[in-house]
PDB file of C-alpha atoms in Angstrom:
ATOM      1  CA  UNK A  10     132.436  70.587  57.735  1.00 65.00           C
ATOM      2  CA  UNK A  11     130.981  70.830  54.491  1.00 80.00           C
ATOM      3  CA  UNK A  12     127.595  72.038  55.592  1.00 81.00           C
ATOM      4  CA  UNK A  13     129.640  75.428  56.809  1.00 82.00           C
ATOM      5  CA  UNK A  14     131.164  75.322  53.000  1.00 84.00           C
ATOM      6  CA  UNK A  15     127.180  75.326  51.673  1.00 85.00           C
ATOM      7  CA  UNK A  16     126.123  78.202  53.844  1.00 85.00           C
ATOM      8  CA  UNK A  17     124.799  76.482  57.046  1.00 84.00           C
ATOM      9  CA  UNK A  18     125.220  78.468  60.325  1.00 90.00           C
ATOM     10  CA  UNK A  19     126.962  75.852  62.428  1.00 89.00           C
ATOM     11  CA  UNK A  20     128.649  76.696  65.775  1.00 89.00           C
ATOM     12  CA  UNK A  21     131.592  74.958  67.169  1.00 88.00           C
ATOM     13  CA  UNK A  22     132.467  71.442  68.711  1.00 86.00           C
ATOM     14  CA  UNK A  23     128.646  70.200  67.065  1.00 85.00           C
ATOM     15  CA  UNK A  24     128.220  66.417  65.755  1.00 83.00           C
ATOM     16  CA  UNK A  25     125.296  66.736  62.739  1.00 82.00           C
ATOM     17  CA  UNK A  26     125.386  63.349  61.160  1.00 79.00           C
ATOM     18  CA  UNK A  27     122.065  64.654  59.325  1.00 74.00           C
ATOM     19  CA  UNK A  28     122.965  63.082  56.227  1.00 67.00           C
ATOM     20  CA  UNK A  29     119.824  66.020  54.001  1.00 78.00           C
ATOM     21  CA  UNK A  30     119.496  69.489  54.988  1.00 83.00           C
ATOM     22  CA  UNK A  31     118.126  70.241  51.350  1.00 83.00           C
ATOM     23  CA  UNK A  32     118.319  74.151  52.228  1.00 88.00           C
ATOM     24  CA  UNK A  33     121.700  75.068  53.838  1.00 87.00           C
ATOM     25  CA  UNK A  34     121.256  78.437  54.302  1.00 89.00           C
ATOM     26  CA  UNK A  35     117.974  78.148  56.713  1.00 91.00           C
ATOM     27  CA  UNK A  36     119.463  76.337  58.951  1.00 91.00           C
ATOM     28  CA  UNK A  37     121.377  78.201  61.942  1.00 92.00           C
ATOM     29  CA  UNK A  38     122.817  75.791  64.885  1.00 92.00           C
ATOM     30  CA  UNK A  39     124.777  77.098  68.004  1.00 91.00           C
ATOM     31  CA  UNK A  40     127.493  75.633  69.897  1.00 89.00           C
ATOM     32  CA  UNK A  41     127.922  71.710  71.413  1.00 87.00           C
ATOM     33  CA  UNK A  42     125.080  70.453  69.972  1.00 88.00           C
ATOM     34  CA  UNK A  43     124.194  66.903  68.951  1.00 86.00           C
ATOM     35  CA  UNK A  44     122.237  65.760  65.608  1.00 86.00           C
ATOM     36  CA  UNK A  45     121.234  62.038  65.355  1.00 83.00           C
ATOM     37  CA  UNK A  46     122.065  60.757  61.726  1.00 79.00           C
ATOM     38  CA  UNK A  47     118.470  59.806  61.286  1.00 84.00           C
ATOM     39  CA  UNK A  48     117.496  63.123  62.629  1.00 86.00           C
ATOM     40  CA  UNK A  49     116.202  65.978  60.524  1.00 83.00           C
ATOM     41  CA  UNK A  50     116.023  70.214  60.419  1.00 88.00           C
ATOM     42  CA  UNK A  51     113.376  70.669  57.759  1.00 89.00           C
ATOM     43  CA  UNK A  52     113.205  74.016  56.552  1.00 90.00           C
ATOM     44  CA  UNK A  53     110.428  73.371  53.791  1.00 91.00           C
ATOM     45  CA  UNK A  54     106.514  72.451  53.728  1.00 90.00           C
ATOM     46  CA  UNK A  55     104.576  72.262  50.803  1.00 91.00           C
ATOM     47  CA  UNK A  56     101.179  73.747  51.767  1.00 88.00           C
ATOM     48  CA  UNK A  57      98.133  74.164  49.327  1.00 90.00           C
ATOM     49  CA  UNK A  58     100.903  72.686  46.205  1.00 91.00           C
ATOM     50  CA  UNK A  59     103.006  75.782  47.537  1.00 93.00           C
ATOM     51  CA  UNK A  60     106.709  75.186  48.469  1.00 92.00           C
ATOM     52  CA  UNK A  61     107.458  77.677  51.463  1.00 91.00           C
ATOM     53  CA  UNK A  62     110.737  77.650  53.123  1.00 91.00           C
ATOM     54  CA  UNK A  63     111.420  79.111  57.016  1.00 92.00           C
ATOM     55  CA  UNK A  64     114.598  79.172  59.154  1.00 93.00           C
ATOM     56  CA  UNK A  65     115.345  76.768  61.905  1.00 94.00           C
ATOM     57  CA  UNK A  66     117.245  77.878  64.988  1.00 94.00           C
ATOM     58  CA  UNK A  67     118.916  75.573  67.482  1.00 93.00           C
ATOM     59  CA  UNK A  68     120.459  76.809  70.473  1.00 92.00           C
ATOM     60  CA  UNK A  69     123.793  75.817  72.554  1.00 92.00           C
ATOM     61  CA  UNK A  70     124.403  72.497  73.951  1.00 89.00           C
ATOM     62  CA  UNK A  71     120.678  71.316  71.932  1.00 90.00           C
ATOM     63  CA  UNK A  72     120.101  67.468  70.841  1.00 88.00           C
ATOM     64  CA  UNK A  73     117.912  65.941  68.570  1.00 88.00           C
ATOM     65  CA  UNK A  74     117.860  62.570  69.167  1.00 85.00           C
ATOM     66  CA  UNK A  75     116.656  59.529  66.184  1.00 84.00           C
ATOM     67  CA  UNK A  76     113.941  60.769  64.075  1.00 86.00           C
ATOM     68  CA  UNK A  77     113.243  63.787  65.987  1.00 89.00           C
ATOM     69  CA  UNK A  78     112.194  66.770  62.815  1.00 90.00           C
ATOM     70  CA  UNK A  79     112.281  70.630  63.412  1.00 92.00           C
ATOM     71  CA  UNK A  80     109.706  71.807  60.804  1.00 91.00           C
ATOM     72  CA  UNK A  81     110.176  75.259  59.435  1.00 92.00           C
ATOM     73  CA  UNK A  82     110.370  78.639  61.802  1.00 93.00           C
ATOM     74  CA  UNK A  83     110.406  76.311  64.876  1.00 94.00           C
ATOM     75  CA  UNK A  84     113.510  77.354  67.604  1.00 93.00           C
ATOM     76  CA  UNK A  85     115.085  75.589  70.598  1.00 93.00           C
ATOM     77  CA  UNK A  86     116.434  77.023  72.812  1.00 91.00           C
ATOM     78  CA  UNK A  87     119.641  76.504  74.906  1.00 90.00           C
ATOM     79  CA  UNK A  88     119.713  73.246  76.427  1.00 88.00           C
ATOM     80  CA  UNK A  89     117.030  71.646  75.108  1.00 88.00           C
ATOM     81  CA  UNK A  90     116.406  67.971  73.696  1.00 88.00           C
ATOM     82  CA  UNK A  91     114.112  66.902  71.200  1.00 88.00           C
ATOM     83  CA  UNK A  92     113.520  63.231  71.976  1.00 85.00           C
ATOM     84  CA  UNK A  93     113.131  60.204  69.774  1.00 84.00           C
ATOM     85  CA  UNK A  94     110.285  59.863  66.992  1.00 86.00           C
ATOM     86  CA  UNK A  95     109.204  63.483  67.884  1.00 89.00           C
ATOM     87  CA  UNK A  96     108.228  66.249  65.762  1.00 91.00           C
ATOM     88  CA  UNK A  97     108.324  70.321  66.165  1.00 92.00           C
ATOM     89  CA  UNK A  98     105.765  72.169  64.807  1.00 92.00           C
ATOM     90  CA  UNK A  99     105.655  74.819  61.883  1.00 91.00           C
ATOM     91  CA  UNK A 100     106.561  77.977  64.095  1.00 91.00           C
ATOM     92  CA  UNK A 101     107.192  75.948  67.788  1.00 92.00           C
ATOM     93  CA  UNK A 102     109.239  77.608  69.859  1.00 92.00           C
ATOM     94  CA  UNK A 103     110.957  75.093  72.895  1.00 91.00           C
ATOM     95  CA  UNK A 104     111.616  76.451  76.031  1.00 88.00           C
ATOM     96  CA  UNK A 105     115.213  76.270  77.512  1.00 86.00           C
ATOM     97  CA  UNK A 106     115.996  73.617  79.629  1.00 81.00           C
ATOM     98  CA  UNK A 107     113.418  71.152  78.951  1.00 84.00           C
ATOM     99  CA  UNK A 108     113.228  67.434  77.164  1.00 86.00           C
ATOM    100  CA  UNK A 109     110.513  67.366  74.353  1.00 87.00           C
ATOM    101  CA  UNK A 110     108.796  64.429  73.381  1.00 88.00           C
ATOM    102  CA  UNK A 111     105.809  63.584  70.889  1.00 88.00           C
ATOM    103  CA  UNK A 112     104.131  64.512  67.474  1.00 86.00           C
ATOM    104  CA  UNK A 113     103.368  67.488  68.002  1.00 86.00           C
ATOM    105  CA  UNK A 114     105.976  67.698  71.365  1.00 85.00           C
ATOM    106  CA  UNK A 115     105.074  68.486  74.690  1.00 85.00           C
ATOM    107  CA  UNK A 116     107.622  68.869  77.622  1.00 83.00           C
ATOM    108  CA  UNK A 117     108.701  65.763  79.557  1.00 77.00           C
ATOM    109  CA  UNK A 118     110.650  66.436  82.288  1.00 68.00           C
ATOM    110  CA  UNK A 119     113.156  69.479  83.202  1.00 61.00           C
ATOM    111  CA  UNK A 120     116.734  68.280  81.650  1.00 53.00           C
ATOM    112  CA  UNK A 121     119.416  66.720  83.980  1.00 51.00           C
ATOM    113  CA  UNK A 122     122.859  67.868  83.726  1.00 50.00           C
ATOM    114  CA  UNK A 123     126.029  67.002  85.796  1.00 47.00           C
ATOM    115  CA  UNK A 124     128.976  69.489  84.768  1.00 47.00           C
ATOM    116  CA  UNK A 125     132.416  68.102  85.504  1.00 47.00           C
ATOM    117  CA  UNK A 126     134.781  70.875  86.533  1.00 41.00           C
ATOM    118  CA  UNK A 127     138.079  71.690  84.581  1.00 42.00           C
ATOM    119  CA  UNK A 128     137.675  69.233  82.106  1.00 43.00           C
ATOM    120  CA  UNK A 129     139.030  66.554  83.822  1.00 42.00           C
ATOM    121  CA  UNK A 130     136.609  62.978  84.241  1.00 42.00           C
ATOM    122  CA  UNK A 131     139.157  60.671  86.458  1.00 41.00           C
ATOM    123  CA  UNK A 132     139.427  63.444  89.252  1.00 40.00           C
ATOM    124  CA  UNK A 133     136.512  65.485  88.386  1.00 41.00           C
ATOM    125  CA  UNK A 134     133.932  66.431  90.936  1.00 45.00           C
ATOM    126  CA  UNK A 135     130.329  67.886  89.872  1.00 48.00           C
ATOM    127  CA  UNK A 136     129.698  72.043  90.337  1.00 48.00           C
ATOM    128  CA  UNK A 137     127.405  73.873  90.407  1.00 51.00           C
ATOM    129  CA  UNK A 138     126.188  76.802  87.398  1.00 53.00           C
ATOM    130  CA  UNK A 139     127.705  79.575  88.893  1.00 57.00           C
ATOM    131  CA  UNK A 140     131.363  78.073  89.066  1.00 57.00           C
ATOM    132  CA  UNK A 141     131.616  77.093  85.242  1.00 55.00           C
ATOM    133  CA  UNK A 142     134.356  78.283  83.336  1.00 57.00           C
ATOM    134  CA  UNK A 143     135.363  77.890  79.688  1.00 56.00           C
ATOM    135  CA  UNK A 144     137.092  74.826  80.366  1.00 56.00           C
ATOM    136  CA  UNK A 145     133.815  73.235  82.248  1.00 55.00           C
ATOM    137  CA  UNK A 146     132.071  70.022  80.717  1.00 56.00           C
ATOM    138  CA  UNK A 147     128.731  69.233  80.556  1.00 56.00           C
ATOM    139  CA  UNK A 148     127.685  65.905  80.675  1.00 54.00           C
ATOM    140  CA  UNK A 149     123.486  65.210  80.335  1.00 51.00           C
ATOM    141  CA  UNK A 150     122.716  62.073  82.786  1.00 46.00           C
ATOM    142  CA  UNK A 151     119.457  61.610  80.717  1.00 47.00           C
ATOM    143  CA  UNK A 152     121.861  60.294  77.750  1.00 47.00           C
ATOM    144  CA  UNK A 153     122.492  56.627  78.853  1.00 45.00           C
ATOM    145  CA  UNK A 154     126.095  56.668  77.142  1.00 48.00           C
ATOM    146  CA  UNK A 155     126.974  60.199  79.524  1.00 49.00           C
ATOM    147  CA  UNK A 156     125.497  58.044  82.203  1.00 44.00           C
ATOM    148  CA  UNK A 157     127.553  55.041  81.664  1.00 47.00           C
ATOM    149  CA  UNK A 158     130.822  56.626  81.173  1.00 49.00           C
ATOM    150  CA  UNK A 159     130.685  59.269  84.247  1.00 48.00           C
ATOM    151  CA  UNK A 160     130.201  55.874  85.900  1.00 48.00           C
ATOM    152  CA  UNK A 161     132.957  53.981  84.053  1.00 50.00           C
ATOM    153  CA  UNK A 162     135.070  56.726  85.481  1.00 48.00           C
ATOM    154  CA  UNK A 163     134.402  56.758  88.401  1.00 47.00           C
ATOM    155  CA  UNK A 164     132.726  60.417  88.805  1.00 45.00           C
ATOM    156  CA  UNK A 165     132.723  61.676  92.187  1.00 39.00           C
ATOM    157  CA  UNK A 166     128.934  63.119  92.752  1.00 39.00           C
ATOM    158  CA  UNK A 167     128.182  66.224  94.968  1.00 32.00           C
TER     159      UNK A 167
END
């Protein structure tokens, strides 16, 4: 990825189809997370004709859905989604687990996620937290395009 060749901190298995990150090395992203090409980590703010720059941290499994904007020194934090049209604040910090939404955000609901055990959709049955393993897949049922294809396949819920 050629953000990683610029100096961006990008973890494995992410999809950033951010197309401008105009500072690569303030922005640090963790593992199976999800930018929206129209989706943007800005990591500078003019204030009073001043440029200042700040670091923006995304967590594991994270998504930032269409025009959702981290503003400089915000964080999210694992499993989190920032939701359409939404903006984070200079310095926000969102809490694990949550779905934000709005300008400036505000939690929506508590995120869904149905984990498919072994890696395996056509005979894969839904666990629970404690039984994940490094081959376990999470699926978010709040995405409509999870949602459809767990029930393309047929997923067998518990």
């Amino acid at each position: 990825m050629i953000y990683r060749l610029y100096g961006a901190n990008i973890g494995r298995r992410c999809y950033v189809g951010v197309l401008d990150i105009p500072e690569f090395d303030c922005v640090h992203i963790g593992d199976d997370c999800a930018f929206n090409a129209t989706s943007f980590p800005q990591t500078h703010l003019f204030e009073d004709r001043v440029m200042k720059l700040g670091h923006v941290h995304v967590g594991n499994r994270c998504t930032m859905r269409l025009n959702a904007t981290l503003l400089p020194q915000s964080t999210m934090e694992d499993d989190t989604a920032l939701g359409c049209n939404s903006v984070a604040m200079k310095g926000e910090h969102l809490t694990s687990g949550y779905d934000w939404y709005g300008f400036p955000v505000d939690i929506r609901k508590a995120s869904t996620k149905v984990v498919c055990g072994g890696g395996d959709l056509e005979h894969g049955v839904a666990i629970s937290k404690e039984k994940w393993t490094d081959e376990t897949v999470v699926y978010d049922v709040n995405r409509r395009q999870d949602w459809r294809m767990l029930n393309q396949r047929g997923m067998n819920w518990v």
